[in-house]
Short mmCIF file of N, CA and C in Angstrom, two decimals:
data_model
loop_
_atom_site.label_atom_id
_atom_site.label_comp_id
_atom_site.label_asym_id
_atom_site.label_seq_id
_atom_site.Cartn_x
_atom_site.Cartn_y
_atom_site.Cartn_z
N MET U 13 24.17 -39.64 -8.77
CA MET U 13 23.68 -38.48 -9.48
C MET U 13 23.45 -38.80 -10.94
N GLY U 14 24.22 -39.61 -11.52
CA GLY U 14 24.00 -40.01 -12.91
C GLY U 14 24.59 -39.03 -13.90
N VAL U 15 24.72 -39.50 -15.14
CA VAL U 15 25.34 -38.70 -16.19
C VAL U 15 24.45 -37.51 -16.56
N SER U 16 23.14 -37.74 -16.71
CA SER U 16 22.26 -36.64 -17.12
C SER U 16 22.16 -35.57 -16.03
N GLY U 17 22.14 -36.00 -14.79
CA GLY U 17 22.10 -35.03 -13.68
C GLY U 17 23.36 -34.21 -13.61
N THR U 18 24.53 -34.84 -13.87
CA THR U 18 25.81 -34.13 -13.85
C THR U 18 25.88 -33.14 -14.99
N LEU U 19 25.45 -33.56 -16.18
CA LEU U 19 25.47 -32.65 -17.33
C LEU U 19 24.55 -31.45 -17.12
N GLU U 20 23.38 -31.71 -16.52
CA GLU U 20 22.45 -30.62 -16.25
C GLU U 20 23.05 -29.64 -15.24
N TYR U 21 23.69 -30.16 -14.19
CA TYR U 21 24.32 -29.32 -13.19
C TYR U 21 25.42 -28.47 -13.80
N LEU U 22 26.28 -29.09 -14.62
CA LEU U 22 27.38 -28.36 -15.26
C LEU U 22 26.84 -27.32 -16.25
N SER U 23 25.78 -27.65 -16.95
CA SER U 23 25.17 -26.71 -17.90
C SER U 23 24.63 -25.49 -17.16
N ASP U 24 23.96 -25.71 -16.04
CA ASP U 24 23.45 -24.59 -15.25
C ASP U 24 24.58 -23.76 -14.68
N LEU U 25 25.64 -24.42 -14.25
CA LEU U 25 26.78 -23.72 -13.67
C LEU U 25 27.48 -22.85 -14.70
N VAL U 26 27.70 -23.35 -15.90
CA VAL U 26 28.36 -22.61 -16.97
C VAL U 26 27.44 -21.51 -17.51
N GLY U 27 26.16 -21.82 -17.64
CA GLY U 27 25.21 -20.85 -18.19
C GLY U 27 25.02 -19.64 -17.31
N SER U 28 25.14 -19.82 -16.01
CA SER U 28 24.93 -18.69 -15.10
C SER U 28 26.24 -18.04 -14.70
N GLY U 29 27.34 -18.49 -15.27
CA GLY U 29 28.63 -17.90 -14.93
C GLY U 29 29.10 -18.28 -13.54
N GLY U 30 28.57 -19.35 -12.98
CA GLY U 30 29.01 -19.82 -11.67
C GLY U 30 28.27 -19.16 -10.53
N HIS U 31 27.33 -18.27 -10.83
CA HIS U 31 26.59 -17.58 -9.78
C HIS U 31 25.19 -18.17 -9.68
N LYS U 32 24.63 -18.05 -8.50
CA LYS U 32 23.26 -18.50 -8.31
C LYS U 32 22.32 -17.48 -8.95
N HIS U 33 21.17 -17.95 -9.38
CA HIS U 33 20.19 -17.07 -10.03
C HIS U 33 19.58 -16.12 -9.01
N LYS U 34 19.44 -14.87 -9.43
CA LYS U 34 18.73 -13.91 -8.59
C LYS U 34 17.25 -14.12 -8.78
N LYS U 35 16.50 -13.86 -7.73
CA LYS U 35 15.06 -13.98 -7.83
C LYS U 35 14.53 -12.78 -8.62
N LYS U 36 13.77 -13.07 -9.66
CA LYS U 36 13.26 -12.02 -10.52
C LYS U 36 12.09 -11.32 -9.83
N LYS U 37 12.06 -10.01 -9.91
CA LYS U 37 10.98 -9.25 -9.30
C LYS U 37 9.71 -9.44 -10.12
N GLN U 38 8.58 -9.39 -9.44
CA GLN U 38 7.30 -9.54 -10.09
C GLN U 38 6.79 -8.18 -10.56
N LEU U 39 6.01 -8.20 -11.63
CA LEU U 39 5.37 -7.00 -12.11
C LEU U 39 4.33 -6.57 -11.08
N GLN U 40 4.39 -5.32 -10.67
CA GLN U 40 3.46 -4.83 -9.66
C GLN U 40 2.98 -3.43 -10.01
N THR U 41 1.88 -3.06 -9.39
CA THR U 41 1.32 -1.73 -9.57
C THR U 41 1.38 -1.00 -8.24
N VAL U 42 1.95 0.20 -8.27
CA VAL U 42 2.07 1.03 -7.07
C VAL U 42 1.21 2.27 -7.30
N GLU U 43 0.34 2.56 -6.33
CA GLU U 43 -0.50 3.75 -6.43
C GLU U 43 -0.07 4.74 -5.36
N LEU U 44 0.12 5.97 -5.79
CA LEU U 44 0.56 7.04 -4.89
C LEU U 44 -0.43 8.18 -4.91
N LYS U 45 -0.49 8.91 -3.82
CA LYS U 45 -1.23 10.16 -3.76
C LYS U 45 -0.17 11.25 -3.73
N VAL U 46 -0.12 12.04 -4.81
CA VAL U 46 0.89 13.09 -4.94
C VAL U 46 0.19 14.41 -5.18
N ARG U 47 0.54 15.42 -4.43
CA ARG U 47 -0.07 16.75 -4.57
C ARG U 47 0.48 17.42 -5.82
N MET U 48 -0.40 17.60 -6.83
CA MET U 48 -0.02 18.25 -8.09
C MET U 48 -1.06 19.31 -8.44
N ASP U 49 -0.58 20.50 -8.84
CA ASP U 49 -1.50 21.60 -9.13
C ASP U 49 -1.58 21.95 -10.62
N CYS U 50 -0.50 21.73 -11.35
CA CYS U 50 -0.46 22.21 -12.74
C CYS U 50 0.19 21.17 -13.64
N ASP U 51 0.26 21.50 -14.94
CA ASP U 51 0.89 20.60 -15.91
C ASP U 51 2.38 20.42 -15.62
N GLY U 52 3.03 21.48 -15.13
CA GLY U 52 4.45 21.40 -14.80
C GLY U 52 4.73 20.42 -13.69
N CYS U 53 3.87 20.46 -12.66
CA CYS U 53 4.02 19.51 -11.54
C CYS U 53 3.84 18.08 -12.04
N GLU U 54 2.82 17.90 -12.86
CA GLU U 54 2.52 16.57 -13.39
C GLU U 54 3.69 16.04 -14.21
N LEU U 55 4.25 16.88 -15.06
CA LEU U 55 5.37 16.47 -15.91
C LEU U 55 6.61 16.17 -15.08
N LYS U 56 6.84 16.98 -14.05
CA LYS U 56 8.01 16.78 -13.18
C LYS U 56 7.94 15.43 -12.47
N VAL U 57 6.77 15.11 -11.95
CA VAL U 57 6.59 13.83 -11.25
C VAL U 57 6.70 12.67 -12.22
N LYS U 58 6.07 12.79 -13.38
CA LYS U 58 6.09 11.71 -14.37
C LYS U 58 7.51 11.43 -14.85
N ASN U 59 8.29 12.48 -15.14
CA ASN U 59 9.67 12.30 -15.60
C ASN U 59 10.55 11.67 -14.51
N ALA U 60 10.35 12.10 -13.27
CA ALA U 60 11.16 11.57 -12.17
C ALA U 60 10.90 10.08 -11.97
N ILE U 61 9.63 9.71 -11.95
CA ILE U 61 9.29 8.30 -11.71
C ILE U 61 9.65 7.44 -12.90
N SER U 62 9.49 7.97 -14.12
CA SER U 62 9.83 7.22 -15.32
C SER U 62 11.32 6.93 -15.42
N SER U 63 12.13 7.76 -14.77
CA SER U 63 13.58 7.56 -14.83
C SER U 63 14.06 6.37 -13.98
N LEU U 64 13.20 5.86 -13.10
CA LEU U 64 13.56 4.70 -12.29
C LEU U 64 13.69 3.46 -13.18
N SER U 65 14.66 2.62 -12.86
CA SER U 65 14.80 1.39 -13.63
C SER U 65 13.70 0.41 -13.22
N GLY U 66 13.11 -0.23 -14.21
CA GLY U 66 12.05 -1.20 -13.94
C GLY U 66 10.65 -0.63 -14.10
N VAL U 67 10.52 0.68 -14.25
CA VAL U 67 9.20 1.29 -14.42
C VAL U 67 8.78 1.16 -15.87
N LYS U 68 7.61 0.57 -16.10
CA LYS U 68 7.11 0.35 -17.45
C LYS U 68 6.11 1.43 -17.87
N LYS U 69 5.22 1.82 -16.95
CA LYS U 69 4.17 2.76 -17.31
C LYS U 69 3.83 3.65 -16.12
N VAL U 70 3.62 4.94 -16.37
CA VAL U 70 3.22 5.90 -15.34
C VAL U 70 1.94 6.58 -15.82
N GLU U 71 0.87 6.45 -15.04
CA GLU U 71 -0.39 7.11 -15.34
C GLU U 71 -0.69 8.11 -14.24
N ILE U 72 -1.13 9.31 -14.63
CA ILE U 72 -1.39 10.37 -13.67
C ILE U 72 -2.83 10.86 -13.84
N ASN U 73 -3.54 10.94 -12.72
CA ASN U 73 -4.87 11.53 -12.67
C ASN U 73 -4.78 12.72 -11.73
N ARG U 74 -4.63 13.92 -12.32
CA ARG U 74 -4.40 15.11 -11.50
C ARG U 74 -5.62 15.47 -10.66
N LYS U 75 -6.82 15.20 -11.17
CA LYS U 75 -8.03 15.55 -10.44
C LYS U 75 -8.11 14.77 -9.12
N GLN U 76 -7.72 13.50 -9.15
CA GLN U 76 -7.72 12.68 -7.92
C GLN U 76 -6.39 12.75 -7.17
N GLN U 77 -5.38 13.45 -7.74
CA GLN U 77 -4.04 13.52 -7.15
C GLN U 77 -3.45 12.11 -7.06
N ARG U 78 -3.67 11.30 -8.09
CA ARG U 78 -3.31 9.89 -8.07
C ARG U 78 -2.29 9.58 -9.16
N VAL U 79 -1.23 8.85 -8.78
CA VAL U 79 -0.20 8.39 -9.72
C VAL U 79 -0.17 6.87 -9.65
N THR U 80 -0.33 6.21 -10.79
CA THR U 80 -0.30 4.76 -10.87
C THR U 80 0.94 4.35 -11.64
N VAL U 81 1.82 3.59 -10.99
CA VAL U 81 3.09 3.16 -11.58
C VAL U 81 3.05 1.65 -11.75
N THR U 82 3.30 1.19 -12.97
CA THR U 82 3.33 -0.24 -13.26
C THR U 82 4.75 -0.60 -13.68
N GLY U 83 5.28 -1.67 -13.10
CA GLY U 83 6.62 -2.10 -13.47
C GLY U 83 7.22 -3.02 -12.43
N TYR U 84 8.53 -3.15 -12.50
CA TYR U 84 9.27 -4.05 -11.61
C TYR U 84 9.97 -3.29 -10.49
N ALA U 85 9.69 -2.01 -10.33
CA ALA U 85 10.34 -1.20 -9.31
C ALA U 85 9.70 -1.43 -7.95
N ASP U 86 10.49 -1.29 -6.90
CA ASP U 86 10.03 -1.45 -5.54
C ASP U 86 9.19 -0.24 -5.13
N SER U 87 8.12 -0.48 -4.36
CA SER U 87 7.21 0.60 -4.00
C SER U 87 7.88 1.67 -3.14
N SER U 88 8.82 1.27 -2.28
CA SER U 88 9.50 2.26 -1.45
C SER U 88 10.40 3.16 -2.29
N LYS U 89 11.02 2.61 -3.34
CA LYS U 89 11.85 3.43 -4.22
C LYS U 89 11.01 4.40 -5.04
N VAL U 90 9.84 3.94 -5.48
CA VAL U 90 8.94 4.81 -6.24
C VAL U 90 8.48 5.97 -5.36
N LEU U 91 8.10 5.67 -4.12
CA LEU U 91 7.66 6.71 -3.19
C LEU U 91 8.78 7.69 -2.90
N LYS U 92 9.98 7.18 -2.69
CA LYS U 92 11.14 8.04 -2.42
C LYS U 92 11.43 8.97 -3.60
N LYS U 93 11.31 8.44 -4.82
CA LYS U 93 11.56 9.23 -6.02
C LYS U 93 10.49 10.31 -6.19
N ALA U 94 9.23 9.98 -5.87
CA ALA U 94 8.16 10.97 -5.95
C ALA U 94 8.36 12.08 -4.93
N LYS U 95 8.83 11.74 -3.74
CA LYS U 95 9.09 12.75 -2.72
C LYS U 95 10.29 13.62 -3.08
N SER U 96 11.22 13.07 -3.87
CA SER U 96 12.42 13.84 -4.24
C SER U 96 12.08 15.00 -5.18
N THR U 97 10.89 15.01 -5.77
CA THR U 97 10.47 16.12 -6.63
C THR U 97 10.04 17.33 -5.82
N GLY U 98 9.93 17.17 -4.51
CA GLY U 98 9.50 18.28 -3.66
C GLY U 98 8.00 18.30 -3.43
N LYS U 99 7.31 17.33 -3.97
CA LYS U 99 5.86 17.25 -3.80
C LYS U 99 5.54 16.35 -2.60
N LYS U 100 4.40 16.63 -2.00
CA LYS U 100 3.93 15.78 -0.89
C LYS U 100 3.40 14.49 -1.49
N ALA U 101 3.95 13.36 -1.08
CA ALA U 101 3.57 12.07 -1.65
C ALA U 101 3.42 11.03 -0.56
N GLU U 102 2.47 10.11 -0.78
CA GLU U 102 2.24 9.00 0.13
C GLU U 102 1.62 7.86 -0.67
N ILE U 103 1.66 6.65 -0.09
CA ILE U 103 1.01 5.51 -0.72
C ILE U 103 -0.49 5.78 -0.72
N TRP U 104 -1.18 5.41 -1.82
CA TRP U 104 -2.60 5.70 -1.98
C TRP U 104 -3.38 5.17 -0.78
N PRO U 105 -4.01 6.06 0.03
CA PRO U 105 -4.64 5.62 1.27
C PRO U 105 -6.11 5.24 1.15
N TYR U 106 -6.68 5.26 -0.06
CA TYR U 106 -8.12 5.08 -0.21
C TYR U 106 -8.47 3.75 -0.87
N VAL U 107 -9.66 3.26 -0.54
CA VAL U 107 -10.24 2.07 -1.17
C VAL U 107 -11.68 2.41 -1.54
N PRO U 108 -12.26 1.70 -2.51
CA PRO U 108 -13.67 1.94 -2.82
C PRO U 108 -14.55 1.71 -1.58
N TYR U 109 -15.55 2.56 -1.41
CA TYR U 109 -16.33 2.51 -0.18
C TYR U 109 -17.11 1.20 -0.01
N ASN U 110 -17.39 0.49 -1.10
CA ASN U 110 -18.13 -0.77 -0.97
C ASN U 110 -17.26 -1.90 -0.44
N LEU U 111 -15.96 -1.71 -0.28
CA LEU U 111 -15.08 -2.74 0.28
C LEU U 111 -14.89 -2.59 1.79
N VAL U 112 -15.45 -1.52 2.36
CA VAL U 112 -15.28 -1.25 3.79
C VAL U 112 -16.58 -1.57 4.49
N ALA U 113 -16.50 -2.24 5.65
CA ALA U 113 -17.70 -2.65 6.38
C ALA U 113 -18.51 -1.44 6.82
N GLN U 114 -17.86 -0.43 7.37
CA GLN U 114 -18.54 0.77 7.83
C GLN U 114 -17.86 1.99 7.22
N PRO U 115 -18.27 2.38 5.98
CA PRO U 115 -17.55 3.45 5.28
C PRO U 115 -17.72 4.82 5.90
N TYR U 116 -18.74 5.03 6.71
CA TYR U 116 -18.95 6.36 7.27
C TYR U 116 -18.54 6.44 8.74
N ALA U 117 -17.74 5.47 9.19
CA ALA U 117 -17.18 5.55 10.53
C ALA U 117 -16.16 6.67 10.57
N VAL U 118 -15.89 7.17 11.74
CA VAL U 118 -15.01 8.32 11.90
C VAL U 118 -13.63 8.06 11.31
N GLN U 119 -13.07 6.86 11.49
CA GLN U 119 -11.73 6.56 11.01
C GLN U 119 -11.69 6.46 9.49
N ALA U 120 -12.77 5.97 8.86
CA ALA U 120 -12.74 5.71 7.42
C ALA U 120 -13.17 6.92 6.60
N TYR U 121 -14.10 7.70 7.08
CA TYR U 121 -14.64 8.79 6.28
C TYR U 121 -13.62 9.92 6.19
N ASP U 122 -13.40 10.39 4.97
CA ASP U 122 -12.44 11.47 4.73
C ASP U 122 -13.04 12.42 3.70
N LYS U 123 -13.19 13.69 4.07
CA LYS U 123 -13.78 14.67 3.16
C LYS U 123 -12.92 14.89 1.93
N LYS U 124 -11.63 14.67 2.04
CA LYS U 124 -10.71 14.91 0.93
C LYS U 124 -10.62 13.73 -0.03
N ALA U 125 -11.26 12.64 0.29
CA ALA U 125 -11.19 11.44 -0.55
C ALA U 125 -11.95 11.69 -1.86
N PRO U 126 -11.49 11.08 -2.96
CA PRO U 126 -12.22 11.21 -4.22
C PRO U 126 -13.61 10.57 -4.10
N PRO U 127 -14.54 10.95 -4.96
CA PRO U 127 -15.89 10.37 -4.88
C PRO U 127 -15.86 8.85 -5.02
N GLY U 128 -16.58 8.18 -4.13
CA GLY U 128 -16.65 6.72 -4.16
C GLY U 128 -15.55 6.04 -3.37
N TYR U 129 -14.69 6.80 -2.72
CA TYR U 129 -13.57 6.23 -1.96
C TYR U 129 -13.63 6.68 -0.50
N VAL U 130 -13.12 5.82 0.37
CA VAL U 130 -12.94 6.16 1.79
C VAL U 130 -11.54 5.74 2.19
N ARG U 131 -11.08 6.23 3.33
CA ARG U 131 -9.73 5.91 3.81
C ARG U 131 -9.65 4.44 4.16
N ASN U 132 -8.54 3.83 3.84
CA ASN U 132 -8.32 2.41 4.11
C ASN U 132 -7.95 2.24 5.57
N VAL U 133 -8.84 1.65 6.36
CA VAL U 133 -8.57 1.37 7.77
C VAL U 133 -8.83 -0.10 8.02
N GLU U 134 -8.10 -0.65 8.95
CA GLU U 134 -8.32 -2.04 9.31
C GLU U 134 -9.55 -2.13 10.19
N ASN U 135 -10.24 -3.26 10.07
CA ASN U 135 -11.43 -3.46 10.88
C ASN U 135 -11.00 -3.76 12.31
N THR U 136 -11.19 -2.81 13.17
CA THR U 136 -10.85 -2.99 14.57
C THR U 136 -12.15 -3.10 15.35
N VAL U 137 -12.25 -4.15 16.13
CA VAL U 137 -13.45 -4.36 16.93
C VAL U 137 -13.27 -3.58 18.21
N THR U 138 -14.21 -2.71 18.48
CA THR U 138 -14.13 -1.93 19.71
C THR U 138 -14.70 -2.77 20.83
N THR U 139 -13.89 -2.97 21.84
CA THR U 139 -14.34 -3.75 22.98
C THR U 139 -14.69 -2.77 24.08
N GLY U 140 -15.94 -2.53 24.22
CA GLY U 140 -16.41 -1.62 25.27
C GLY U 140 -17.43 -2.35 26.12
N THR U 141 -17.69 -1.81 27.27
CA THR U 141 -18.69 -2.41 28.12
C THR U 141 -20.04 -1.82 27.76
N VAL U 142 -20.99 -2.68 27.61
CA VAL U 142 -22.33 -2.24 27.29
C VAL U 142 -23.10 -2.11 28.59
N THR U 143 -23.57 -0.92 28.86
CA THR U 143 -24.36 -0.73 30.07
C THR U 143 -25.83 -0.86 29.70
N ARG U 144 -26.50 -1.66 30.43
CA ARG U 144 -27.90 -1.92 30.14
C ARG U 144 -28.75 -1.00 31.00
N TYR U 145 -29.63 -0.30 30.35
CA TYR U 145 -30.53 0.59 31.07
C TYR U 145 -31.77 -0.19 31.45
N GLU U 146 -32.05 -0.25 32.71
CA GLU U 146 -33.23 -0.97 33.16
C GLU U 146 -34.30 0.03 33.53
N ASP U 147 -35.44 -0.15 32.96
CA ASP U 147 -36.56 0.74 33.20
C ASP U 147 -37.09 0.52 34.62
N PRO U 148 -37.19 1.57 35.45
CA PRO U 148 -37.65 1.35 36.83
C PRO U 148 -39.12 0.94 36.90
N TYR U 149 -39.91 1.25 35.90
CA TYR U 149 -41.33 0.92 35.94
C TYR U 149 -41.59 -0.57 35.70
N THR U 150 -40.70 -1.21 35.01
CA THR U 150 -40.91 -2.64 34.77
C THR U 150 -40.62 -3.45 36.02
N SER U 151 -39.80 -2.94 36.91
CA SER U 151 -39.51 -3.69 38.13
C SER U 151 -40.51 -3.40 39.24
N MET U 152 -41.34 -2.37 39.10
CA MET U 152 -42.35 -2.07 40.12
C MET U 152 -43.42 -3.13 40.17
N PHE U 153 -43.83 -3.58 38.99
CA PHE U 153 -44.89 -4.58 38.92
C PHE U 153 -44.26 -5.89 38.46
N SER U 154 -44.51 -6.91 39.23
CA SER U 154 -43.94 -8.20 38.90
C SER U 154 -45.04 -9.24 38.84
N ASP U 155 -45.06 -10.01 37.76
CA ASP U 155 -46.03 -11.10 37.64
C ASP U 155 -45.64 -12.26 38.55
N ASP U 156 -44.38 -12.35 38.89
CA ASP U 156 -43.92 -13.45 39.74
C ASP U 156 -44.40 -13.27 41.18
N ASN U 157 -44.40 -12.04 41.65
CA ASN U 157 -44.79 -11.77 43.03
C ASN U 157 -45.84 -10.66 43.04
N PRO U 158 -47.12 -11.00 43.06
CA PRO U 158 -48.15 -9.95 43.00
C PRO U 158 -48.20 -9.09 44.24
N ASN U 159 -47.63 -9.52 45.36
CA ASN U 159 -47.66 -8.73 46.59
C ASN U 159 -46.52 -7.73 46.66
N ALA U 160 -45.69 -7.68 45.60
CA ALA U 160 -44.52 -6.82 45.62
C ALA U 160 -44.78 -5.49 44.95
N CYS U 161 -46.02 -5.08 44.88
CA CYS U 161 -46.33 -3.80 44.25
C CYS U 161 -45.79 -2.69 45.13
N SER U 162 -44.95 -1.83 44.58
CA SER U 162 -44.32 -0.80 45.39
C SER U 162 -45.12 0.50 45.41
N ILE U 163 -46.20 0.58 44.63
CA ILE U 163 -47.01 1.80 44.63
C ILE U 163 -47.87 1.85 45.86
N MET U 164 -48.43 0.74 46.27
CA MET U 164 -49.35 0.72 47.42
C MET U 164 -48.63 0.72 48.69
#
């Protein structure tokens, strides 16, 4: 191990108090859809979420019913705290419509979505059987067999 390796190991051990380092949480942005009607609702939600440890910034857009939380807090804790205010809250379910392959499909289209947004759905390929419609008039006349005319 060598002298320098031993000194480094002892330095890390003493510096951390003998405990292993905890993994530091990454800065993340959590977007929620929270039902808010007035300034009081907005303030109540903002104060509740701001009280969480690790929350750096809370932005509220009441017109879109959207709350954007930036910080080191876990998304499930932020959602739980928003629900504790008595308001209906969920993780933001919408994405810009240009990111969805078929934005006007039944699963994606939502009348309640803000302008320019559709519901976030996974691309599921529908596996159905395609029935081919064969025109009966094309089979009456055949270039392969001229004696197979069924009209005469």
